[in-house]
Coordinates of C-alpha atoms and ligand atoms in Angstrom, one line a residue:
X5 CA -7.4 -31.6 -4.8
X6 CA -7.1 -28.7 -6.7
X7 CA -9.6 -26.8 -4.6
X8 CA -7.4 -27.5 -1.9
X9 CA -4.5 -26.4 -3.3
X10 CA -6.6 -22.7 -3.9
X11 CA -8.0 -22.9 -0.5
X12 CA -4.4 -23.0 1.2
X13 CA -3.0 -20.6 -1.6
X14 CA -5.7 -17.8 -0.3
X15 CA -4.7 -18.4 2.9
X16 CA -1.2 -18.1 2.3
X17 CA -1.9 -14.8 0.6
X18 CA -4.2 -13.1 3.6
X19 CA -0.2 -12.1 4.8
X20 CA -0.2 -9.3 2.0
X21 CA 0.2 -5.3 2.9
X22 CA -2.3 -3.2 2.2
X23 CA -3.1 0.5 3.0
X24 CA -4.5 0.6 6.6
X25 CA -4.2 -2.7 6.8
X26 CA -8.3 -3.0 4.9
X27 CA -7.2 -6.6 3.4
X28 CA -9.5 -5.5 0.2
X29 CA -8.9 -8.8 -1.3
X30 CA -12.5 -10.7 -1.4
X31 CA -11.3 -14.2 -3.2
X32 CA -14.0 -16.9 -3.7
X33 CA -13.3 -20.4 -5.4
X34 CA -15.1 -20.8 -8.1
X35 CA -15.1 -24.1 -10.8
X36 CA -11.2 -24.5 -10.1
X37 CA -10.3 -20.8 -10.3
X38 CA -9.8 -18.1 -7.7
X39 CA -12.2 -15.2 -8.7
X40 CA -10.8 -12.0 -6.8
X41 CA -13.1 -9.5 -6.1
X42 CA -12.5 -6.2 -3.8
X43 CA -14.5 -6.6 -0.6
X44 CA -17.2 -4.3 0.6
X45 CA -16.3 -1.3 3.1
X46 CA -12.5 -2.2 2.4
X47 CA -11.9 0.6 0.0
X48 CA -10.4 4.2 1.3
X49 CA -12.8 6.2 -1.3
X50 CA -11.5 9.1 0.2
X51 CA -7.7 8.6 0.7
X52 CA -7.5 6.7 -1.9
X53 CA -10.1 7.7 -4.7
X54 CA -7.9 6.6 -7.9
X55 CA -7.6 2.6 -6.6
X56 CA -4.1 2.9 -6.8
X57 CA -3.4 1.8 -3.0
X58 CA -6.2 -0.9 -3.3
X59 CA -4.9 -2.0 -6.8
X60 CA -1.2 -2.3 -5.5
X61 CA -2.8 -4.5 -2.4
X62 CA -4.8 -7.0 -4.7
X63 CA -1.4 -7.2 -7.1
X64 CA 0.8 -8.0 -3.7
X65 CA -2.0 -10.1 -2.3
X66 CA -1.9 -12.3 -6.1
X67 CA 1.8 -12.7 -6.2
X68 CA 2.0 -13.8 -2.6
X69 CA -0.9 -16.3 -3.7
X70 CA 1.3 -17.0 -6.6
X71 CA 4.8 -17.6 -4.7
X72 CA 2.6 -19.9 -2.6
X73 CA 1.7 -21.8 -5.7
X74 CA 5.1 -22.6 -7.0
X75 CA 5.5 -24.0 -3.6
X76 CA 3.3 -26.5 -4.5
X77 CA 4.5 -26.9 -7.4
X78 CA 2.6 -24.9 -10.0
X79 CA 2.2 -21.9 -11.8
X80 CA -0.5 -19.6 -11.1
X81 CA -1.8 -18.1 -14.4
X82 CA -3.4 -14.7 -13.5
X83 CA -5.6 -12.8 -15.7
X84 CA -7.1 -8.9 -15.4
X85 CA -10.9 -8.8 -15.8
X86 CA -12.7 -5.9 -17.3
X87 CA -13.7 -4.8 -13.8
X88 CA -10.2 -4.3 -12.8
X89 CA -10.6 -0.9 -14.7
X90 CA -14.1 0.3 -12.9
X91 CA -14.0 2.7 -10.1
X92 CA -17.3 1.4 -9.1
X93 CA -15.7 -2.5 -8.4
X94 CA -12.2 -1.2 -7.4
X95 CA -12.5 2.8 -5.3
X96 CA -16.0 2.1 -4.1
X97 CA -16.5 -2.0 -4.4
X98 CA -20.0 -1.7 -5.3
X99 CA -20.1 -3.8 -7.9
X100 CA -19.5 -7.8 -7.0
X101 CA -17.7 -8.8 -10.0
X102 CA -14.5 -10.3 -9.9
X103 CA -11.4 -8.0 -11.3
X104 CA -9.3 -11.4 -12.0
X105 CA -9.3 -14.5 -12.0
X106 CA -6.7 -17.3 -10.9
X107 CA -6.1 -20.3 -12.1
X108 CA -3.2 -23.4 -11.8
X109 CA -1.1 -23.2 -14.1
X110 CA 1.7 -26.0 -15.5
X111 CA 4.3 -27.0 -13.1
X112 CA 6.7 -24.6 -11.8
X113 CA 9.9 -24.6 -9.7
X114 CA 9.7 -23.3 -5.7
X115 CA 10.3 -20.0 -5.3
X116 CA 12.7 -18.7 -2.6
X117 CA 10.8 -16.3 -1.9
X118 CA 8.4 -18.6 0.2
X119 CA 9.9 -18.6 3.2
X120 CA 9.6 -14.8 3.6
X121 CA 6.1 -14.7 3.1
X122 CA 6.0 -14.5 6.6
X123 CA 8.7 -13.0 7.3
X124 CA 7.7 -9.4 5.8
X125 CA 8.0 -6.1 7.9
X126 CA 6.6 -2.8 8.1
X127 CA 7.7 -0.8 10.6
X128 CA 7.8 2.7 11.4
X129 CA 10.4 2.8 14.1
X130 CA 14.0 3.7 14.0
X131 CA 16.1 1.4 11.6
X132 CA 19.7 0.8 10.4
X133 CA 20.3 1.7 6.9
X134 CA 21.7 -1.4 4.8
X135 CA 24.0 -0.6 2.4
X136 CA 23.5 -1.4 -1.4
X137 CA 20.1 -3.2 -0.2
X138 CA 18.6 -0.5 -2.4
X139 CA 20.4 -0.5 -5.7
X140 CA 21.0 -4.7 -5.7
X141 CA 17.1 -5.1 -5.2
X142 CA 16.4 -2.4 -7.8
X143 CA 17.8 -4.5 -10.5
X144 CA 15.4 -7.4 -10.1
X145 CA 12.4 -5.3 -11.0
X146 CA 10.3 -5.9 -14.2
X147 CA 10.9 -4.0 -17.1
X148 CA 9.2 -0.1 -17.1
X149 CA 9.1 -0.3 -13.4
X150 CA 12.6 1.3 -11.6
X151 CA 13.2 1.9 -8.1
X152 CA 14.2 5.9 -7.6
X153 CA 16.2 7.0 -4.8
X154 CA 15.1 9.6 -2.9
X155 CA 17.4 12.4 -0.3
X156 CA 16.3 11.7 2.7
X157 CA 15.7 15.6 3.4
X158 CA 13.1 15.7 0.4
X159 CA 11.3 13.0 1.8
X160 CA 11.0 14.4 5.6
X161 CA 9.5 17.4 3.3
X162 CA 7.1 15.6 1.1
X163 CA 5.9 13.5 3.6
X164 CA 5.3 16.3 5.8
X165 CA 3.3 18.2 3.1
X166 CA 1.6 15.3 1.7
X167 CA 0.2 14.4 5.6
X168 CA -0.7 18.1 5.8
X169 CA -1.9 18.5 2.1
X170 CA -4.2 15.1 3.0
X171 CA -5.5 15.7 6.3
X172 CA -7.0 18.8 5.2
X173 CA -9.6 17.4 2.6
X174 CA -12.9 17.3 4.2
X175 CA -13.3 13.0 5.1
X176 CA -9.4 11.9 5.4
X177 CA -9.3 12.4 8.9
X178 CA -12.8 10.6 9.5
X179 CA -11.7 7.8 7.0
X180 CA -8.4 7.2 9.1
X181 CA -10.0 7.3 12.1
X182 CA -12.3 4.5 11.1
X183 CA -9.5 2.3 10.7
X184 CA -7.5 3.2 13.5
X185 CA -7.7 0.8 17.1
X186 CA -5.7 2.2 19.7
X187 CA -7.0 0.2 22.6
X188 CA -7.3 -3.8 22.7
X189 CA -10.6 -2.8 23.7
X190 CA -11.9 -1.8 20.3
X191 CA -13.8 -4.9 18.6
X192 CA -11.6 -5.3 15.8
X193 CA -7.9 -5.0 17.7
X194 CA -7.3 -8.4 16.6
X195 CA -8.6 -8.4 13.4
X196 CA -7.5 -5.3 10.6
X197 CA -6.7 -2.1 11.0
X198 CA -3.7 0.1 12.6
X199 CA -3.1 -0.8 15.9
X200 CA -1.4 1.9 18.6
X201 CA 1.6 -1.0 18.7
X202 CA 2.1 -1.2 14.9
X203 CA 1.9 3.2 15.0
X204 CA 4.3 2.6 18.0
X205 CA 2.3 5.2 19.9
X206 CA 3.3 5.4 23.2
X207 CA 0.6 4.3 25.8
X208 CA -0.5 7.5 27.0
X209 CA -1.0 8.7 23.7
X210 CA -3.0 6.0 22.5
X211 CA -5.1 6.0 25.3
X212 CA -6.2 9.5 25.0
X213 CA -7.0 9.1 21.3
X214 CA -8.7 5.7 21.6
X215 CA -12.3 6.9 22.3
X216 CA -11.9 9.5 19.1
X217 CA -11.6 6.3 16.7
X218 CA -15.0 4.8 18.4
X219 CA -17.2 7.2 18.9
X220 CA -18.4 9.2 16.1
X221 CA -19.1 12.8 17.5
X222 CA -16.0 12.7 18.8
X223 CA -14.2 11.4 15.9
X224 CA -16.1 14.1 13.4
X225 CA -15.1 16.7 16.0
X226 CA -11.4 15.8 16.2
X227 CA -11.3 14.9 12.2
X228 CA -12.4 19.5 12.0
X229 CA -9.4 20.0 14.7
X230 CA -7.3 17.9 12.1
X231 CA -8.5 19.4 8.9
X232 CA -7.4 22.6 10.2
X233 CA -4.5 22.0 11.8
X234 CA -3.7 20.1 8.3
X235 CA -4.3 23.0 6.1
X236 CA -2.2 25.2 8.5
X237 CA 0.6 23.1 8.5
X238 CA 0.2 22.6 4.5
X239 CA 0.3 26.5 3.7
X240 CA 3.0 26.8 6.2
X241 CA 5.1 24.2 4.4
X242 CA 4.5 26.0 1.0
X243 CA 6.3 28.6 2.1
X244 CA 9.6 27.4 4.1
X245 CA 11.6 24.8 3.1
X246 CA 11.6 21.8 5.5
X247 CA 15.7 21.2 5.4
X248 CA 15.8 18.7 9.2
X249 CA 15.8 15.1 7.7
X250 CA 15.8 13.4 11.4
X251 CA 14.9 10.3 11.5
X252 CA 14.9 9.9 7.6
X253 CA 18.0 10.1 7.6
X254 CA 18.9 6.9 9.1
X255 CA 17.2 4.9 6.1
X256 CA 17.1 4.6 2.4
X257 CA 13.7 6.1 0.5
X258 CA 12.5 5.0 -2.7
X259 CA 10.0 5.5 -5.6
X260 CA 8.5 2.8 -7.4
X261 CA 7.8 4.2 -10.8
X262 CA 6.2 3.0 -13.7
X263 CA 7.2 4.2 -17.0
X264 CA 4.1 4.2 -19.0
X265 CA 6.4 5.4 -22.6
X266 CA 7.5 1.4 -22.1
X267 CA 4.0 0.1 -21.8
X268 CA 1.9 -0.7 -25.5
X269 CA -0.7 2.1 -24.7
X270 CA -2.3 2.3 -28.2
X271 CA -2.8 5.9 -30.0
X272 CA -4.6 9.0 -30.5
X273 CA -7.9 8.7 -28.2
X274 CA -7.0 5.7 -26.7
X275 CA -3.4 6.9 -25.1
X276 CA -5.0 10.1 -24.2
X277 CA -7.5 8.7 -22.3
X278 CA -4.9 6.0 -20.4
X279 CA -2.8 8.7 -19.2
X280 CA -5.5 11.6 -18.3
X281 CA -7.3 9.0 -16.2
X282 CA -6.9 9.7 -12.7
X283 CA -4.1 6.8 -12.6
X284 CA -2.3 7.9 -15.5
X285 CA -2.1 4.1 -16.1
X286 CA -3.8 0.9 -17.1
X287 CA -5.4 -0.3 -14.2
X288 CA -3.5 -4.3 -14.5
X289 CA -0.3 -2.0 -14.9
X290 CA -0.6 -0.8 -11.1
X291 CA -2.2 -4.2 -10.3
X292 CA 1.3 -5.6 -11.9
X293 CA 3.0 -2.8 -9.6
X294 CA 1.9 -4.4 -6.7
X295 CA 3.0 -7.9 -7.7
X296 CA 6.2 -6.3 -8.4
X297 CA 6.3 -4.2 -5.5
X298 CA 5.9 -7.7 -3.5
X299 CA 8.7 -9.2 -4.5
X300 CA 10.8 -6.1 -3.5
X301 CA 9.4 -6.3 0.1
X302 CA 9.6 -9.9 0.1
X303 CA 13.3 -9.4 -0.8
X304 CA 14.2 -6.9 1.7
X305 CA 12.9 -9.4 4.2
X306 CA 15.2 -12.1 3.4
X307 CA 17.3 -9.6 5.0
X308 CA 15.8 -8.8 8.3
X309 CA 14.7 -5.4 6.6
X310 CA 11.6 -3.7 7.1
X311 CA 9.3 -0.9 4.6
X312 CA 7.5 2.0 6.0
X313 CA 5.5 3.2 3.4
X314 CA 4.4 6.9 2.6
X315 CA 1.9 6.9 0.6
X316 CA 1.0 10.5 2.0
X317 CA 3.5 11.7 -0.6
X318 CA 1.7 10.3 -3.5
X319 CA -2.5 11.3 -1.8
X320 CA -1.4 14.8 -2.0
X321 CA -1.2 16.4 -5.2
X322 CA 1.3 19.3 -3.9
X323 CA 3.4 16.3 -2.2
X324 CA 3.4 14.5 -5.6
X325 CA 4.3 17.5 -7.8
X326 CA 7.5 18.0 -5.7
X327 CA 8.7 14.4 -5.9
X328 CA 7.9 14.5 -9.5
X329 CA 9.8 17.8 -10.0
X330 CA 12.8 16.6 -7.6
X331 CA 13.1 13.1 -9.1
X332 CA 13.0 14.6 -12.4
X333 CA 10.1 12.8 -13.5
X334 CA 8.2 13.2 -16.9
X335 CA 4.6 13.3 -17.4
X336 CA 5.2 9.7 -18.4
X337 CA 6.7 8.4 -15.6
X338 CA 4.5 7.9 -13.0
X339 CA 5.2 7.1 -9.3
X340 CA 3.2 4.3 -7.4
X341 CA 4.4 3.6 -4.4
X342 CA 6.9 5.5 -1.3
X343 CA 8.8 3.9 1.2
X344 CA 11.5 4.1 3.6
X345 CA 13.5 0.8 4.0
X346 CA 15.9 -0.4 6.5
X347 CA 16.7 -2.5 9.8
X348 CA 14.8 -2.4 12.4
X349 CA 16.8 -1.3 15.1
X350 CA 14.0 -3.3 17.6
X351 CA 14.5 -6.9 18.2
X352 CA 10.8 -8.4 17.4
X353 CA 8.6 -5.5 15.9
X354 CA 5.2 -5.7 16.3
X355 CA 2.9 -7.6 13.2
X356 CA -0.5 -6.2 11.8
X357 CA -3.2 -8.9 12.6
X358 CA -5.3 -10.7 9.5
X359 CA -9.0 -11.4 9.6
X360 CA -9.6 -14.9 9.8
X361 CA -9.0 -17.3 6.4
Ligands
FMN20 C1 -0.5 0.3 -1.1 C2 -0.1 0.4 0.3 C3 0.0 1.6 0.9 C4 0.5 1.8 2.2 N1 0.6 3.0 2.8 C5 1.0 3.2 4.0 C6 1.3 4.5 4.6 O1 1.1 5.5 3.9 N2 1.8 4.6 5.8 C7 2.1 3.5 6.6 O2 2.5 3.6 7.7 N3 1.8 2.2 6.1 C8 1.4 2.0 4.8 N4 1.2 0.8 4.3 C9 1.5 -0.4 5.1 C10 0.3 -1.0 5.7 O3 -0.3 -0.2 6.7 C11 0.6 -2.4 6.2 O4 0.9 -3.2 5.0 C12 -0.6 -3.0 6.8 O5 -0.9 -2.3 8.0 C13 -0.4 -4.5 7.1 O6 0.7 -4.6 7.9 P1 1.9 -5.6 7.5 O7 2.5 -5.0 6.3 O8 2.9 -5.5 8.7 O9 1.4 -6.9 7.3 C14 0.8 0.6 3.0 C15 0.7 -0.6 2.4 C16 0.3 -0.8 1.1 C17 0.2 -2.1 0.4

């Protein structure tokens, strides 16, 4: 029984977001407990070298597996194992150890978020902005965590510079590429990845850029194009102000920020080395982020409203420095997550697919 209950709560949680769409959740049921590991080739070492996005994407994949346990009737009890915290398991998933484990808990009451599990958007179209969406969900988040606000003008300008700041580090482009499928053609259209209809490229564009994403000359020789043209655009952005906030300025943009003065973070040695690690944080606190950041998304789609994350703004170091400086942000308040949220203006928007459970 209870195995059955895990089985149907890992397959309730395969609807998670994660960066890319990698699904770097690698669960296995184990003596009545859900041991999640980070699967093999699932990682962005490059993109994503600090874990954060995969760390974020395990914690939203847990507290979907979580809502789908009160469904049933039970609490899930969730604890953070020691490899949570190794770059080796979590930015390269080399190492097979599980970074937490899951187990049923005593009985809990159904949570309304449920019937949104699969109802959650992403979508990077034009929306309708929904007012006070933003500042009602912002009060339901956990305790050193706040949603920040963000103009839409600064975020056309850090997400500009962050895509420009990325693409030019040697191995972004190539690392995209990989996980890009712009034709049903390529093997895994229907399994992970960012299709041209999610990227809402238009056909003629997708079709030119589909054999880049399969073929690897072609894809290392486009990825040099890219890294230059990414460094030229970044210099050029470091000098004029990007004021045009276009589309942005149809939506809402946030920050999800921890504040790591509010977390227990020990002393001397110990704090320093917490907040000069490369995540600034305990890994289980971005873990928590993502749980956290779940419910937000979850939220928004009770409402018919949709994220389109950014997390170009928080790859790039420039990008980040700017949103730290504009937001006001202390050396102790550290953002995880960017997004623009709002309604999509589309009827049906196309859905990322899932591997299979
Ligand atoms: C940590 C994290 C970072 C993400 N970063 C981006 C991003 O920078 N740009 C983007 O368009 N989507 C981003 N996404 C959204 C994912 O691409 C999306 O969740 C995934 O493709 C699955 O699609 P779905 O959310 O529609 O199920 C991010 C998602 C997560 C969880």
């Amino acid at each position: 029984m209870t195995d059955a209950l895990l089985r149907d709560l890992v397959d309730a949680a395969r609807s998670a977001p994660s960066a890319h769409n990698t699904q770097p959740w690698a669960p296995r049921i184990v003596d009545g407990a859900i041991e999640l590991g980070v699967a093999a080739g699932r990682t962005l070492p490059i993109g994503d070298p600090t874990g954060r996005d995969t760390l974020v994407g395990l914690g939203a994949w847990t507290e979907a597996a979580a809502i789908a346990a009160a469904h049933a009737g039970r609490r899930l009890e969730v604890e953070a194992l020691p490899a949570m915290r190794d770059p080796e398991a979590v930015v390269l998933a080399r190492r097979a150890d599980p970074v937490a484990r899951l187990t049923l808990g005593d009985e809990a009451d159904d949570d309304e978020l449920w019937s949104a599990l699969g109802a959650r958007l992403t979508y990077r179209g034009p929306v309708q902005r929904v007012p006070g969406f933003l500042s009602a969900v912002a009060a339901t988040v956990p305790d050193g965590m706040r949603l920040v606000p963000i103009a839409a003008r600064d975020l056309t300008r850090f997400a500009t510079l962050g895509f420009a700041d990325i693409l030019a580090r040697r191995g972004v482009a190539e690392e995209l590429a990989a996980w890009l499928r712009l034709s049903p053609r390529h093997p895994r259209y229907e399994l992970d990845g960012l299709s041209d209809r999610v990227l809402l490229l238009p056909r003629a564009a997708a079709a030119a850029g589909a054999p880049f994403t399969r073929r690897r000359r072609l894809r290392d020789a486009a990825a040099f194009l890219a890294r230059h043209g990414g460094d030229l655009v970044r210099r050029t952005l470091l000098e004029v102000p990007v004021e045009a906030a276009g589309d942005a300025a149809d939506a809402d943009h946030f920050a999800l920020v921890v504040d790591s003065n509010e977390l227990s973070l020990g002393s001397g040695a110990e704090l320093t080395r917490v907040l000069n690690s490369p995540l600034g944080l305990p890994a289980e606190t971005v873990f928590d982020a993502g749980r956290a950041l779940m419910r937000v998304w979850l939220q928004a789609a009770q409402q018919g409203i949709a994220f389109a994350p950014h997390s170009e703004v928080l790859d790039s170091a420039l990008a980040q420095g700017e949103l730290e400086y504009r937001l006001g942000l202390g050396r102790r308040a550290v953002p995880l997550f960017v997004a623009s949220v709002g309604r999509p203006v589309e009827q049906s928007p196309p859905r990322s697919p899932r591997l299979p459970g």
